[in-house]
């Protein structure tokens, strides 16, 4: 089983749509969870951290289910500028090493 | 907003040559990292560095790789004898104890 698994997509959605991404992780000792955004040939940029209680930042909502080892990201009212690859990222163990999923590509269209 | 700065943005080198990739982490950060991303693949951890020593490294980070913090600001990744398969985007990152990572904009290494 991959350490962090994501559906690679692409997800092609019209502007204004709601889209959800899912991610599973294999290591139950994982401590911190994040969604990063990566534009083509650019560096990953932190979108939001993910907490067990769920957290929201504007149009973005992230959820964590530790029992199922499952992380989700919901984007509401998607915009053309949301087109990017969304990376599910997990911090495992005592160090600060991040383990990345392969990413889910989102294309928002007119 | 503070940035992690990487130079050069693109490096082309011949197979077997040594390359040094340079990074200037955010000044008050304590942890420094190198990651790489082969085109079309996921971002992979190479090495973490804390308190002037390697704290963790991956299987990728073999004897051909080394890191150094030669002064108070720079953090370098050296590849001693480059191979074709070392061609990738190399990202430097830093963070403080509690903060999230900040990645640099990367160095695209092309080995020919």
PDB file of C-alpha atoms in Angstrom:
ATOM      1  CA  UNK A   1       0.000   0.000   0.000  1.00  0.00           C
ATOM      2  CA  UNK A   2       1.307   3.456  -0.895  1.00  0.00           C
ATOM      3  CA  UNK A   3       2.155   5.711   2.043  1.00  0.00           C
ATOM      4  CA  UNK A   4      -0.134   8.454   0.764  1.00  0.00           C
ATOM      5  CA  UNK A   5      -2.621   7.638  -1.959  1.00  0.00           C
ATOM      6  CA  UNK A   6      -4.647  10.022  -4.099  1.00  0.00           C
ATOM      7  CA  UNK A   7      -6.755   9.773  -7.226  1.00  0.00           C
ATOM      8  CA  UNK A   8      -4.535  11.417  -9.873  1.00  0.00           C
ATOM      9  CA  UNK A   9      -7.467  12.855 -11.834  1.00  0.00           C
ATOM     10  CA  UNK A  10      -7.706  15.022 -13.798  1.00  0.00           C
ATOM     11  CA  UNK A  11     -10.908  16.458 -12.444  1.00  0.00           C
ATOM     12  CA  UNK A  12     -12.414  18.744 -15.085  1.00  0.00           C
ATOM     13  CA  UNK A  13     -15.139  20.907 -13.569  1.00  0.00           C
ATOM     14  CA  UNK A  14     -17.041  24.011 -14.665  1.00  0.00           C
ATOM     15  CA  UNK A  15     -16.471  27.303 -12.905  1.00  0.00           C
ATOM     16  CA  UNK A  16     -18.652  27.534  -9.795  1.00  0.00           C
ATOM     17  CA  UNK A  17     -18.760  23.788  -9.197  1.00  0.00           C
ATOM     18  CA  UNK A  18     -17.996  22.079  -5.920  1.00  0.00           C
ATOM     19  CA  UNK A  19     -15.257  19.473  -6.092  1.00  0.00           C
ATOM     20  CA  UNK A  20     -13.950  17.042  -3.475  1.00  0.00           C
ATOM     21  CA  UNK A  21     -10.594  15.310  -3.266  1.00  0.00           C
ATOM     22  CA  UNK A  22      -9.797  12.318  -1.122  1.00  0.00           C
ATOM     23  CA  UNK A  23      -6.608  10.877   0.243  1.00  0.00           C
ATOM     24  CA  UNK A  24      -5.669   7.873   2.358  1.00  0.00           C
ATOM     25  CA  UNK A  25      -2.489   7.298   4.310  1.00  0.00           C
ATOM     26  CA  UNK A  26      -1.009   4.039   5.519  1.00  0.00           C
ATOM     27  CA  UNK A  27       0.921   4.964   8.660  1.00  0.00           C
ATOM     28  CA  UNK A  28      -1.376   5.195  11.672  1.00  0.00           C
ATOM     29  CA  UNK A  29       1.391   7.002  13.584  1.00  0.00           C
ATOM     30  CA  UNK A  30       1.130  10.008  11.258  1.00  0.00           C
ATOM     31  CA  UNK A  31       0.814  13.187  13.236  1.00  0.00           C
ATOM     32  CA  UNK A  32       0.217  16.146  10.948  1.00  0.00           C
ATOM     33  CA  UNK A  33      -1.697  16.485   7.734  1.00  0.00           C
ATOM     34  CA  UNK A  34      -1.737  19.109   5.036  1.00  0.00           C
ATOM     35  CA  UNK A  35      -3.053  20.031   1.646  1.00  0.00           C
ATOM     36  CA  UNK A  36      -0.557  21.727  -0.648  1.00  0.00           C
ATOM     37  CA  UNK A  37      -1.183  23.240  -4.027  1.00  0.00           C
ATOM     38  CA  UNK A  38       1.325  22.916  -6.864  1.00  0.00           C
ATOM     39  CA  UNK A  39       1.142  24.825 -10.120  1.00  0.00           C
ATOM     40  CA  UNK A  40       2.908  23.414 -13.159  1.00  0.00           C
ATOM     41  CA  UNK A  41       6.688  23.334 -12.633  1.00  0.00           C
ATOM     42  CA  UNK A  42       6.413  25.405  -9.458  1.00  0.00           C
ATOM     43  CA  UNK A  43       7.066  24.675  -5.815  1.00  0.00           C
ATOM     44  CA  UNK A  44       4.392  23.219  -3.515  1.00  0.00           C
ATOM     45  CA  UNK A  45       2.584  25.890  -1.522  1.00  0.00           C
ATOM     46  CA  UNK A  46       0.736  25.218   1.706  1.00  0.00           C
ATOM     47  CA  UNK A  47      -3.004  25.491   1.199  1.00  0.00           C
ATOM     48  CA  UNK A  48      -4.102  24.444   4.653  1.00  0.00           C
ATOM     49  CA  UNK A  49      -3.373  22.192   7.573  1.00  0.00           C
ATOM     50  CA  UNK A  50      -5.930  19.515   8.375  1.00  0.00           C
ATOM     51  CA  UNK A  51      -7.286  18.912  11.870  1.00  0.00           C
ATOM     52  CA  UNK A  52      -9.495  16.171  13.289  1.00  0.00           C
ATOM     53  CA  UNK A  53     -12.194  18.706  14.062  1.00  0.00           C
ATOM     54  CA  UNK A  54     -12.260  19.826  10.452  1.00  0.00           C
ATOM     55  CA  UNK A  55     -11.264  23.276   9.351  1.00  0.00           C
ATOM     56  CA  UNK A  56     -12.390  25.810   6.824  1.00  0.00           C
ATOM     57  CA  UNK A  57     -10.601  28.620   5.034  1.00  0.00           C
ATOM     58  CA  UNK A  58     -12.900  30.561   2.781  1.00  0.00           C
ATOM     59  CA  UNK A  59     -14.044  28.248  -0.017  1.00  0.00           C
ATOM     60  CA  UNK A  60     -11.834  25.415   1.177  1.00  0.00           C
ATOM     61  CA  UNK A  61     -12.784  22.829   3.805  1.00  0.00           C
ATOM     62  CA  UNK A  62     -10.517  20.047   5.014  1.00  0.00           C
ATOM     63  CA  UNK A  63     -11.454  16.999   7.067  1.00  0.00           C
ATOM     64  CA  UNK A  64      -9.434  14.287   8.764  1.00  0.00           C
ATOM     65  CA  UNK A  65     -10.708  10.885   9.852  1.00  0.00           C
ATOM     66  CA  UNK A  66      -7.958   9.230  11.896  1.00  0.00           C
ATOM     67  CA  UNK A  67      -9.878   5.988  12.361  1.00  0.00           C
ATOM     68  CA  UNK A  68     -10.180   5.503   8.597  1.00  0.00           C
ATOM     69  CA  UNK A  69      -6.829   7.192   7.855  1.00  0.00           C
ATOM     70  CA  UNK A  70      -8.608   9.407   5.390  1.00  0.00           C
ATOM     71  CA  UNK A  71      -8.231  13.081   4.508  1.00  0.00           C
ATOM     72  CA  UNK A  72     -10.479  15.176   2.309  1.00  0.00           C
ATOM     73  CA  UNK A  73     -10.502  18.605   0.695  1.00  0.00           C
ATOM     74  CA  UNK A  74     -13.656  20.317  -0.519  1.00  0.00           C
ATOM     75  CA  UNK A  75     -13.503  23.328  -2.820  1.00  0.00           C
ATOM     76  CA  UNK A  76     -16.715  25.284  -3.219  1.00  0.00           C
ATOM     77  CA  UNK A  77     -17.518  27.774  -5.984  1.00  0.00           C
ATOM     78  CA  UNK A  78     -14.406  26.774  -7.905  1.00  0.00           C
ATOM     79  CA  UNK A  79     -12.612  29.413  -9.929  1.00  0.00           C
ATOM     80  CA  UNK A  80     -10.364  29.259 -12.967  1.00  0.00           C
ATOM     81  CA  UNK A  81      -7.447  30.170 -10.698  1.00  0.00           C
ATOM     82  CA  UNK A  82      -8.025  27.007  -8.638  1.00  0.00           C
ATOM     83  CA  UNK A  83      -6.667  24.953 -11.556  1.00  0.00           C
ATOM     84  CA  UNK A  84      -3.595  23.214 -10.151  1.00  0.00           C
ATOM     85  CA  UNK A  85      -2.444  19.932  -8.669  1.00  0.00           C
ATOM     86  CA  UNK A  86      -3.534  19.356  -5.077  1.00  0.00           C
ATOM     87  CA  UNK A  87      -1.096  17.398  -2.957  1.00  0.00           C
ATOM     88  CA  UNK A  88      -2.065  15.433   0.119  1.00  0.00           C
ATOM     89  CA  UNK A  89       0.868  15.560   2.535  1.00  0.00           C
ATOM     90  CA  UNK A  90       1.498  13.712   5.782  1.00  0.00           C
ATOM     91  CA  UNK A  91       4.085  14.203   8.512  1.00  0.00           C
ATOM     92  CA  UNK A  92       4.946  10.879  10.100  1.00  0.00           C
ATOM     93  CA  UNK A  93       6.803  10.186  13.281  1.00  0.00           C
ATOM     94  CA  UNK A  94       9.131  12.279  15.386  1.00  0.00           C
ATOM     95  CA  UNK A  95      10.917  14.009  12.572  1.00  0.00           C
ATOM     96  CA  UNK A  96       9.600  16.707  10.329  1.00  0.00           C
ATOM     97  CA  UNK A  97       9.788  14.693   7.133  1.00  0.00           C
ATOM     98  CA  UNK A  98       6.824  15.165   4.812  1.00  0.00           C
ATOM     99  CA  UNK A  99       5.446  12.354   2.664  1.00  0.00           C
ATOM    100  CA  UNK A 100       3.624  13.495  -0.439  1.00  0.00           C
ATOM    101  CA  UNK A 101       0.887  11.887  -2.447  1.00  0.00           C
ATOM    102  CA  UNK A 102       1.154  11.949  -6.224  1.00  0.00           C
ATOM    103  CA  UNK A 103      -1.377  14.765  -6.360  1.00  0.00           C
ATOM    104  CA  UNK A 104      -4.802  15.248  -7.912  1.00  0.00           C
ATOM    105  CA  UNK A 105      -4.993  17.503 -10.931  1.00  0.00           C
ATOM    106  CA  UNK A 106      -7.881  19.959 -11.077  1.00  0.00           C
ATOM    107  CA  UNK A 107      -8.896  21.840 -14.207  1.00  0.00           C
ATOM    108  CA  UNK A 108     -11.605  24.455 -13.811  1.00  0.00           C
ATOM    109  CA  UNK A 109     -13.194  25.417 -17.121  1.00  0.00           C
ATOM    110  CA  UNK A 110     -15.462  28.228 -18.303  1.00  0.00           C
TER     111      UNK A 110
ATOM    112  CA  UNK B   1       6.570  37.555   3.284  1.00  0.00           C
ATOM    113  CA  UNK B   2       9.852  35.705   4.031  1.00  0.00           C
ATOM    114  CA  UNK B   3      11.094  33.470   1.240  1.00  0.00           C
ATOM    115  CA  UNK B   4      13.373  30.512   0.728  1.00  0.00           C
ATOM    116  CA  UNK B   5      15.731  31.418  -2.097  1.00  0.00           C
ATOM    117  CA  UNK B   6      17.304  28.854  -4.415  1.00  0.00           C
ATOM    118  CA  UNK B   7      20.015  29.292  -7.026  1.00  0.00           C
ATOM    119  CA  UNK B   8      20.437  28.579  -9.830  1.00  0.00           C
ATOM    120  CA  UNK B   9      16.923  28.188 -11.185  1.00  0.00           C
ATOM    121  CA  UNK B  10      18.179  25.856 -13.898  1.00  0.00           C
ATOM    122  CA  UNK B  11      21.423  23.890 -14.064  1.00  0.00           C
ATOM    123  CA  UNK B  12      22.568  21.759 -16.979  1.00  0.00           C
ATOM    124  CA  UNK B  13      25.482  19.440 -16.302  1.00  0.00           C
ATOM    125  CA  UNK B  14      27.242  16.547 -17.955  1.00  0.00           C
ATOM    126  CA  UNK B  15      26.957  13.093 -16.516  1.00  0.00           C
ATOM    127  CA  UNK B  16      29.698  12.443 -13.986  1.00  0.00           C
ATOM    128  CA  UNK B  17      30.143  16.089 -13.063  1.00  0.00           C
ATOM    129  CA  UNK B  18      29.666  17.504  -9.594  1.00  0.00           C
ATOM    130  CA  UNK B  19      26.914  20.011  -8.945  1.00  0.00           C
ATOM    131  CA  UNK B  20      26.135  22.197  -5.971  1.00  0.00           C
ATOM    132  CA  UNK B  21      22.627  23.495  -5.477  1.00  0.00           C
ATOM    133  CA  UNK B  22      22.274  26.466  -3.188  1.00  0.00           C
ATOM    134  CA  UNK B  23      19.559  27.602  -0.841  1.00  0.00           C
ATOM    135  CA  UNK B  24      19.049  30.437   1.602  1.00  0.00           C
ATOM    136  CA  UNK B  25      16.406  29.329   4.132  1.00  0.00           C
ATOM    137  CA  UNK B  26      14.243  31.727   6.105  1.00  0.00           C
ATOM    138  CA  UNK B  27      16.489  33.329   8.699  1.00  0.00           C
ATOM    139  CA  UNK B  28      14.772  32.281  11.941  1.00  0.00           C
ATOM    140  CA  UNK B  29      13.952  28.743  10.799  1.00  0.00           C
ATOM    141  CA  UNK B  30      15.701  25.842  12.454  1.00  0.00           C
ATOM    142  CA  UNK B  31      14.992  22.892  10.172  1.00  0.00           C
ATOM    143  CA  UNK B  32      16.179  22.608   6.595  1.00  0.00           C
ATOM    144  CA  UNK B  33      15.304  20.088   3.919  1.00  0.00           C
ATOM    145  CA  UNK B  34      15.928  18.977   0.397  1.00  0.00           C
ATOM    146  CA  UNK B  35      13.241  17.316  -1.675  1.00  0.00           C
ATOM    147  CA  UNK B  36      13.232  16.340  -5.311  1.00  0.00           C
ATOM    148  CA  UNK B  37      10.560  15.832  -7.936  1.00  0.00           C
ATOM    149  CA  UNK B  38      11.264  13.898 -11.104  1.00  0.00           C
ATOM    150  CA  UNK B  39       9.108  15.194 -13.958  1.00  0.00           C
ATOM    151  CA  UNK B  40       5.618  13.738 -13.727  1.00  0.00           C
ATOM    152  CA  UNK B  41       6.252  12.085 -10.364  1.00  0.00           C
ATOM    153  CA  UNK B  42       5.599  12.927  -6.742  1.00  0.00           C
ATOM    154  CA  UNK B  43       7.716  15.090  -4.468  1.00  0.00           C
ATOM    155  CA  UNK B  44      10.208  12.895  -2.582  1.00  0.00           C
ATOM    156  CA  UNK B  45      12.074  13.564   0.641  1.00  0.00           C
ATOM    157  CA  UNK B  46      15.872  13.512   0.435  1.00  0.00           C
ATOM    158  CA  UNK B  47      17.264  14.827   3.710  1.00  0.00           C
ATOM    159  CA  UNK B  48      16.532  16.921   6.774  1.00  0.00           C
ATOM    160  CA  UNK B  49      19.090  18.986   8.641  1.00  0.00           C
ATOM    161  CA  UNK B  50      18.917  20.369  12.167  1.00  0.00           C
ATOM    162  CA  UNK B  51      21.488  21.753  14.558  1.00  0.00           C
ATOM    163  CA  UNK B  52      24.245  21.456  11.955  1.00  0.00           C
ATOM    164  CA  UNK B  53      23.768  17.788  11.252  1.00  0.00           C
ATOM    165  CA  UNK B  54      21.608  15.444   9.212  1.00  0.00           C
ATOM    166  CA  UNK B  55      18.601  14.374  11.255  1.00  0.00           C
ATOM    167  CA  UNK B  56      17.047  12.042   8.692  1.00  0.00           C
ATOM    168  CA  UNK B  57      17.741  10.899   5.152  1.00  0.00           C
ATOM    169  CA  UNK B  58      15.973   8.746   2.601  1.00  0.00           C
ATOM    170  CA  UNK B  59      17.226   5.794   0.589  1.00  0.00           C
ATOM    171  CA  UNK B  60      17.697   8.152  -2.349  1.00  0.00           C
ATOM    172  CA  UNK B  61      20.273  10.152  -0.372  1.00  0.00           C
ATOM    173  CA  UNK B  62      23.233   7.831  -0.944  1.00  0.00           C
ATOM    174  CA  UNK B  63      26.969   8.513  -0.781  1.00  0.00           C
ATOM    175  CA  UNK B  64      26.776  10.654  -3.914  1.00  0.00           C
ATOM    176  CA  UNK B  65      24.800  13.258  -1.999  1.00  0.00           C
ATOM    177  CA  UNK B  66      25.919  15.575   0.768  1.00  0.00           C
ATOM    178  CA  UNK B  67      24.565  18.658   2.479  1.00  0.00           C
ATOM    179  CA  UNK B  68      26.302  21.503   4.188  1.00  0.00           C
ATOM    180  CA  UNK B  69      25.520  24.710   5.988  1.00  0.00           C
ATOM    181  CA  UNK B  70      28.810  26.506   5.343  1.00  0.00           C
ATOM    182  CA  UNK B  71      27.801  29.746   7.032  1.00  0.00           C
ATOM    183  CA  UNK B  72      24.851  31.175   8.910  1.00  0.00           C
ATOM    184  CA  UNK B  73      22.663  31.608   5.874  1.00  0.00           C
ATOM    185  CA  UNK B  74      23.393  29.135   3.076  1.00  0.00           C
ATOM    186  CA  UNK B  75      22.332  25.489   2.859  1.00  0.00           C
ATOM    187  CA  UNK B  76      23.767  23.457  -0.011  1.00  0.00           C
ATOM    188  CA  UNK B  77      23.140  20.110  -1.671  1.00  0.00           C
ATOM    189  CA  UNK B  78      26.078  18.544  -3.489  1.00  0.00           C
ATOM    190  CA  UNK B  79      25.826  15.690  -5.946  1.00  0.00           C
ATOM    191  CA  UNK B  80      29.320  14.325  -6.497  1.00  0.00           C
ATOM    192  CA  UNK B  81      28.978  12.440  -9.770  1.00  0.00           C
ATOM    193  CA  UNK B  82      25.690  13.135 -11.474  1.00  0.00           C
ATOM    194  CA  UNK B  83      23.727  10.437 -13.269  1.00  0.00           C
ATOM    195  CA  UNK B  84      21.027  10.831 -15.890  1.00  0.00           C
ATOM    196  CA  UNK B  85      18.445   9.751 -13.319  1.00  0.00           C
ATOM    197  CA  UNK B  86      19.399  12.680 -11.069  1.00  0.00           C
ATOM    198  CA  UNK B  87      17.575  14.965 -13.500  1.00  0.00           C
ATOM    199  CA  UNK B  88      14.751  16.466 -11.477  1.00  0.00           C
ATOM    200  CA  UNK B  89      13.462  19.557  -9.770  1.00  0.00           C
ATOM    201  CA  UNK B  90      15.198  19.998  -6.414  1.00  0.00           C
ATOM    202  CA  UNK B  91      13.331  21.937  -3.743  1.00  0.00           C
ATOM    203  CA  UNK B  92      14.840  23.362  -0.608  1.00  0.00           C
ATOM    204  CA  UNK B  93      12.529  23.986   2.345  1.00  0.00           C
ATOM    205  CA  UNK B  94      12.719  25.263   5.884  1.00  0.00           C
ATOM    206  CA  UNK B  95      10.485  25.540   8.910  1.00  0.00           C
ATOM    207  CA  UNK B  96      10.497  26.499  12.541  1.00  0.00           C
ATOM    208  CA  UNK B  97       9.539  24.066  15.297  1.00  0.00           C
ATOM    209  CA  UNK B  98       5.824  24.616  15.021  1.00  0.00           C
ATOM    210  CA  UNK B  99       5.377  26.244  11.674  1.00  0.00           C
ATOM    211  CA  UNK B 100       4.542  24.897   8.282  1.00  0.00           C
ATOM    212  CA  UNK B 101       7.112  24.404   5.612  1.00  0.00           C
ATOM    213  CA  UNK B 102       8.146  27.062   3.158  1.00  0.00           C
ATOM    214  CA  UNK B 103       9.537  25.740  -0.100  1.00  0.00           C
ATOM    215  CA  UNK B 104      11.914  27.531  -2.414  1.00  0.00           C
ATOM    216  CA  UNK B 105      11.043  27.883  -6.084  1.00  0.00           C
ATOM    217  CA  UNK B 106      13.373  25.024  -6.970  1.00  0.00           C
ATOM    218  CA  UNK B 107      16.382  24.261  -9.131  1.00  0.00           C
ATOM    219  CA  UNK B 108      15.743  22.315 -12.293  1.00  0.00           C
ATOM    220  CA  UNK B 109      18.716  19.991 -12.762  1.00  0.00           C
ATOM    221  CA  UNK B 110      19.229  18.495 -16.197  1.00  0.00           C
ATOM    222  CA  UNK B 111      21.954  15.873 -16.565  1.00  0.00           C
ATOM    223  CA  UNK B 112      23.003  15.224 -20.160  1.00  0.00           C
TER     224      UNK B 112
END
